[in-house]
């Protein structure tokens, strides 16, 4: 809807109840439902301006423009406040294992199998990679840390199980593609992660002492 078309649809002389109804209908849209305290206080104040207000009679076009300006102002503030909220929700959704997820790796594998059986490849991909990460935690390859991202898990685990480091990186990429809605996945993604899970289970993690011994030394040379 353009400013011109909105102005053309606005009555010439909206009274206080009509103006309030326009704002309520606009603010009822889903994009304004983040309900942060700052935004809610502003909206309460704005709607209060119409309580007991006299009939607005500023001349047809001018009235329409004022109503449009108010609506755009509300939309702009809502977007400004809701933007960080959406980003925060997206970041939470991309965590491999959420804070309240106490399932075992076996339970996550079962959830992935159930999703795959109904061709829900997106859920199967997420649950299968979660099972890989939870299995690494159960084996003490990774410290149990809910909320870590897929890439954090892949990078940390790749140092301990270098034989599957590349597979973990690809698995993290698949997980993020699904979590962020970047790409659709199919049965091949589930098959890859299923094989990665099996390879990871069969791989002996490098001991921390071995990693320290294999790390290059700086400034060393023959005497």
CSV table of C-alpha atoms in Angstrom, one decimal:
chain,number,residue,atom,x,y,z
A,1,UNK,CA,0.0,0.0,0.0
A,2,UNK,CA,1.4,3.4,-1.0
A,3,UNK,CA,1.0,6.7,0.7
A,4,UNK,CA,-1.2,7.9,-2.1
A,5,UNK,CA,-3.5,4.9,-2.0
A,6,UNK,CA,-3.8,5.0,1.8
A,7,UNK,CA,-4.6,8.7,1.7
A,8,UNK,CA,-7.3,8.2,-0.9
A,9,UNK,CA,-9.0,5.6,1.4
A,10,UNK,CA,-9.0,7.8,4.5
A,11,UNK,CA,-12.3,9.5,5.4
A,12,UNK,CA,-12.2,13.3,5.3
A,13,UNK,CA,-13.3,13.8,8.9
A,14,UNK,CA,-12.5,10.9,11.1
A,15,UNK,CA,-13.7,11.3,14.7
A,16,UNK,CA,-11.7,10.2,17.8
A,17,UNK,CA,-13.2,6.6,17.8
A,18,UNK,CA,-12.4,6.1,14.1
A,19,UNK,CA,-8.8,7.3,14.4
A,20,UNK,CA,-8.3,5.1,17.4
A,21,UNK,CA,-9.7,2.1,15.5
A,22,UNK,CA,-7.2,2.7,12.6
A,23,UNK,CA,-4.3,2.6,15.0
A,24,UNK,CA,-5.6,-0.5,16.9
A,25,UNK,CA,-6.1,-2.4,13.6
A,26,UNK,CA,-2.6,-1.4,12.4
A,27,UNK,CA,-1.0,-2.3,15.7
A,28,UNK,CA,-2.8,-5.7,15.8
A,29,UNK,CA,-0.6,-6.9,12.9
A,30,UNK,CA,1.8,-9.8,13.7
A,31,UNK,CA,4.9,-7.7,13.2
A,32,UNK,CA,4.1,-5.5,16.2
A,33,UNK,CA,3.6,-8.4,18.6
A,34,UNK,CA,7.0,-8.5,20.2
A,35,UNK,CA,5.6,-6.5,23.1
A,36,UNK,CA,8.8,-5.0,24.6
A,37,UNK,CA,8.1,-2.7,27.5
A,38,UNK,CA,9.4,0.4,25.8
A,39,UNK,CA,7.2,-0.1,22.7
A,40,UNK,CA,4.2,-0.9,24.8
A,41,UNK,CA,4.6,2.2,26.9
A,42,UNK,CA,4.8,4.3,23.7
A,43,UNK,CA,1.7,2.7,22.2
A,44,UNK,CA,-0.3,3.2,25.4
A,45,UNK,CA,0.6,6.8,25.3
A,46,UNK,CA,-0.2,7.2,21.6
A,47,UNK,CA,-3.6,5.6,21.9
A,48,UNK,CA,-4.3,7.6,25.0
A,49,UNK,CA,-4.1,10.8,22.8
A,50,UNK,CA,-7.4,9.7,21.2
A,51,UNK,CA,-9.3,9.2,24.4
A,52,UNK,CA,-11.9,12.0,24.7
A,53,UNK,CA,-10.4,13.8,21.7
A,54,UNK,CA,-12.8,16.0,19.6
A,55,UNK,CA,-13.6,15.2,16.0
A,56,UNK,CA,-10.6,15.8,13.8
A,57,UNK,CA,-11.3,18.3,11.1
A,58,UNK,CA,-8.2,19.6,9.5
A,59,UNK,CA,-9.3,19.5,5.9
A,60,UNK,CA,-9.5,16.2,4.0
A,61,UNK,CA,-6.0,15.8,2.5
A,62,UNK,CA,-4.2,17.1,5.5
A,63,UNK,CA,-6.1,14.8,7.8
A,64,UNK,CA,-5.1,11.8,5.6
A,65,UNK,CA,-1.5,12.8,5.6
A,66,UNK,CA,-1.4,13.2,9.4
A,67,UNK,CA,-2.9,9.7,9.9
A,68,UNK,CA,-0.4,8.2,7.5
A,69,UNK,CA,2.5,9.9,9.3
A,70,UNK,CA,1.3,8.5,12.6
A,71,UNK,CA,1.0,5.0,11.3
A,72,UNK,CA,4.4,5.1,9.6
A,73,UNK,CA,5.9,6.4,12.8
A,74,UNK,CA,4.5,3.5,14.8
A,75,UNK,CA,5.6,1.0,12.1
A,76,UNK,CA,9.1,2.5,12.2
A,77,UNK,CA,9.4,2.3,16.0
A,78,UNK,CA,8.1,-1.2,16.0
A,79,UNK,CA,10.6,-2.3,13.4
A,80,UNK,CA,13.4,-0.6,15.3
A,81,UNK,CA,12.5,-2.4,18.5
A,82,UNK,CA,11.5,-5.7,17.0
A,83,UNK,CA,14.6,-6.1,14.8
A,84,UNK,CA,17.0,-7.1,17.7
A,85,UNK,CA,14.3,-9.3,19.1
A,86,UNK,CA,14.0,-11.2,15.8
A,87,UNK,CA,17.8,-11.5,15.6
A,88,UNK,CA,17.9,-12.8,19.2
A,89,UNK,CA,15.2,-15.4,18.5
A,90,UNK,CA,17.1,-16.5,15.3
A,91,UNK,CA,20.3,-16.9,17.3
A,92,UNK,CA,18.5,-19.0,19.9
A,93,UNK,CA,17.0,-21.2,17.2
A,94,UNK,CA,20.4,-21.9,15.7
A,95,UNK,CA,21.9,-23.2,18.9
A,96,UNK,CA,22.7,-26.9,18.6
A,97,UNK,CA,21.4,-27.9,22.0
A,98,UNK,CA,19.1,-25.6,23.9
A,99,UNK,CA,19.3,-25.0,27.6
A,100,UNK,CA,16.2,-27.0,28.4
A,101,UNK,CA,17.1,-30.0,26.1
A,102,UNK,CA,18.2,-32.8,28.4
A,103,UNK,CA,17.8,-35.6,25.9
A,104,UNK,CA,20.5,-38.2,25.3
A,105,UNK,CA,22.2,-38.8,22.0
A,106,UNK,CA,20.1,-41.9,21.5
A,107,UNK,CA,16.9,-40.0,22.0
A,108,UNK,CA,18.0,-37.4,19.5
A,109,UNK,CA,18.8,-40.1,17.0
A,110,UNK,CA,15.3,-41.6,17.6
A,111,UNK,CA,13.8,-38.1,16.9
A,112,UNK,CA,15.8,-37.9,13.7
A,113,UNK,CA,14.7,-41.3,12.6
A,114,UNK,CA,11.1,-40.4,13.2
A,115,UNK,CA,11.4,-37.2,11.2
A,116,UNK,CA,13.1,-39.1,8.4
A,117,UNK,CA,10.4,-41.7,8.3
A,118,UNK,CA,7.9,-39.0,7.5
A,119,UNK,CA,10.2,-37.3,5.0
A,120,UNK,CA,10.7,-34.2,7.3
A,121,UNK,CA,14.3,-33.8,6.3
A,122,UNK,CA,14.8,-30.4,7.9
A,123,UNK,CA,13.9,-31.8,11.4
A,124,UNK,CA,15.9,-34.9,10.7
A,125,UNK,CA,19.0,-32.8,9.8
A,126,UNK,CA,18.7,-30.7,13.0
A,127,UNK,CA,18.2,-33.7,15.3
A,128,UNK,CA,20.9,-35.8,13.6
A,129,UNK,CA,23.5,-33.1,14.1
A,130,UNK,CA,22.3,-32.5,17.6
A,131,UNK,CA,22.8,-36.2,18.3
A,132,UNK,CA,26.4,-36.0,17.0
A,133,UNK,CA,27.2,-33.1,19.3
A,134,UNK,CA,25.4,-34.7,22.3
A,135,UNK,CA,27.3,-37.9,21.7
A,136,UNK,CA,30.6,-36.0,21.7
A,137,UNK,CA,29.5,-34.5,25.1
A,138,UNK,CA,28.6,-37.9,26.5
A,139,UNK,CA,32.1,-39.1,25.5
A,140,UNK,CA,33.7,-36.1,27.1
A,141,UNK,CA,35.2,-35.0,23.8
A,142,UNK,CA,33.2,-31.8,24.2
A,143,UNK,CA,32.3,-30.0,27.5
A,144,UNK,CA,28.6,-30.0,28.0
A,145,UNK,CA,27.6,-26.5,27.2
A,146,UNK,CA,24.0,-25.8,26.1
A,147,UNK,CA,23.6,-22.9,23.6
A,148,UNK,CA,26.8,-23.3,21.6
A,149,UNK,CA,26.4,-22.8,17.9
A,150,UNK,CA,27.0,-25.5,15.3
A,151,UNK,CA,30.3,-24.0,14.2
A,152,UNK,CA,31.5,-23.7,17.8
A,153,UNK,CA,30.8,-27.4,18.3
A,154,UNK,CA,32.4,-28.4,15.0
A,155,UNK,CA,35.6,-26.3,15.7
A,156,UNK,CA,36.1,-27.5,19.2
A,157,UNK,CA,35.3,-31.2,18.4
A,158,UNK,CA,37.5,-31.1,15.3
A,159,UNK,CA,40.5,-30.5,17.4
A,160,UNK,CA,39.9,-33.7,19.4
A,161,UNK,CA,38.7,-35.9,16.5
A,162,UNK,CA,40.6,-34.5,13.5
A,163,UNK,CA,39.7,-37.5,11.3
A,164,UNK,CA,36.1,-36.2,11.1
A,165,UNK,CA,36.8,-32.5,11.4
A,166,UNK,CA,35.8,-31.9,7.8
A,167,UNK,CA,32.6,-33.8,8.2
A,168,UNK,CA,31.8,-31.9,11.4
A,169,UNK,CA,32.3,-28.6,9.5
A,170,UNK,CA,30.0,-29.7,6.7
A,171,UNK,CA,27.5,-30.9,9.3
A,172,UNK,CA,27.6,-27.5,11.0
A,173,UNK,CA,27.0,-25.9,7.6
A,174,UNK,CA,23.9,-28.1,7.0
A,175,UNK,CA,22.6,-27.4,10.4
A,176,UNK,CA,22.9,-23.6,9.9
A,177,UNK,CA,21.3,-23.8,6.5
A,178,UNK,CA,18.2,-25.4,8.0
A,179,UNK,CA,18.2,-23.3,11.2
A,180,UNK,CA,18.5,-20.1,9.3
A,181,UNK,CA,16.2,-21.1,6.5
A,182,UNK,CA,18.9,-20.6,3.9
A,183,UNK,CA,18.3,-23.8,1.9
A,184,UNK,CA,16.1,-26.8,1.7
A,185,UNK,CA,17.6,-30.2,2.4
A,186,UNK,CA,16.7,-33.7,1.3
A,187,UNK,CA,17.4,-37.3,2.2
A,188,UNK,CA,21.1,-36.9,1.2
A,189,UNK,CA,21.7,-34.5,4.1
A,190,UNK,CA,20.2,-37.0,6.6
A,191,UNK,CA,22.3,-39.8,5.0
A,192,UNK,CA,25.5,-37.8,5.3
A,193,UNK,CA,24.8,-36.9,9.0
A,194,UNK,CA,23.9,-40.5,9.8
A,195,UNK,CA,27.2,-41.6,8.4
A,196,UNK,CA,29.0,-38.8,10.2
A,197,UNK,CA,27.5,-39.9,13.5
A,198,UNK,CA,28.7,-43.5,12.9
A,199,UNK,CA,32.2,-42.3,11.9
A,200,UNK,CA,32.4,-40.0,14.9
A,201,UNK,CA,31.4,-42.8,17.3
A,202,UNK,CA,34.1,-45.1,15.7
A,203,UNK,CA,36.8,-42.4,15.9
A,204,UNK,CA,39.2,-42.4,18.9
A,205,UNK,CA,39.6,-38.9,20.2
A,206,UNK,CA,43.1,-37.5,20.5
A,207,UNK,CA,44.2,-37.0,24.1
A,208,UNK,CA,45.0,-33.5,25.1
A,209,UNK,CA,48.6,-34.5,25.8
A,210,UNK,CA,48.9,-35.8,22.2
A,211,UNK,CA,47.5,-32.6,20.9
A,212,UNK,CA,50.0,-30.6,22.9
A,213,UNK,CA,52.9,-32.8,21.7
A,214,UNK,CA,51.8,-32.5,18.0
A,215,UNK,CA,51.4,-28.7,18.2
A,216,UNK,CA,54.3,-26.8,16.4
A,217,UNK,CA,56.7,-25.1,18.7
A,218,UNK,CA,57.7,-21.5,18.0
A,219,UNK,CA,61.3,-20.3,17.7
A,220,UNK,CA,62.7,-23.8,18.0
A,221,UNK,CA,65.8,-24.8,16.1
A,222,UNK,CA,68.9,-27.1,16.2
A,223,UNK,CA,71.5,-25.9,18.6
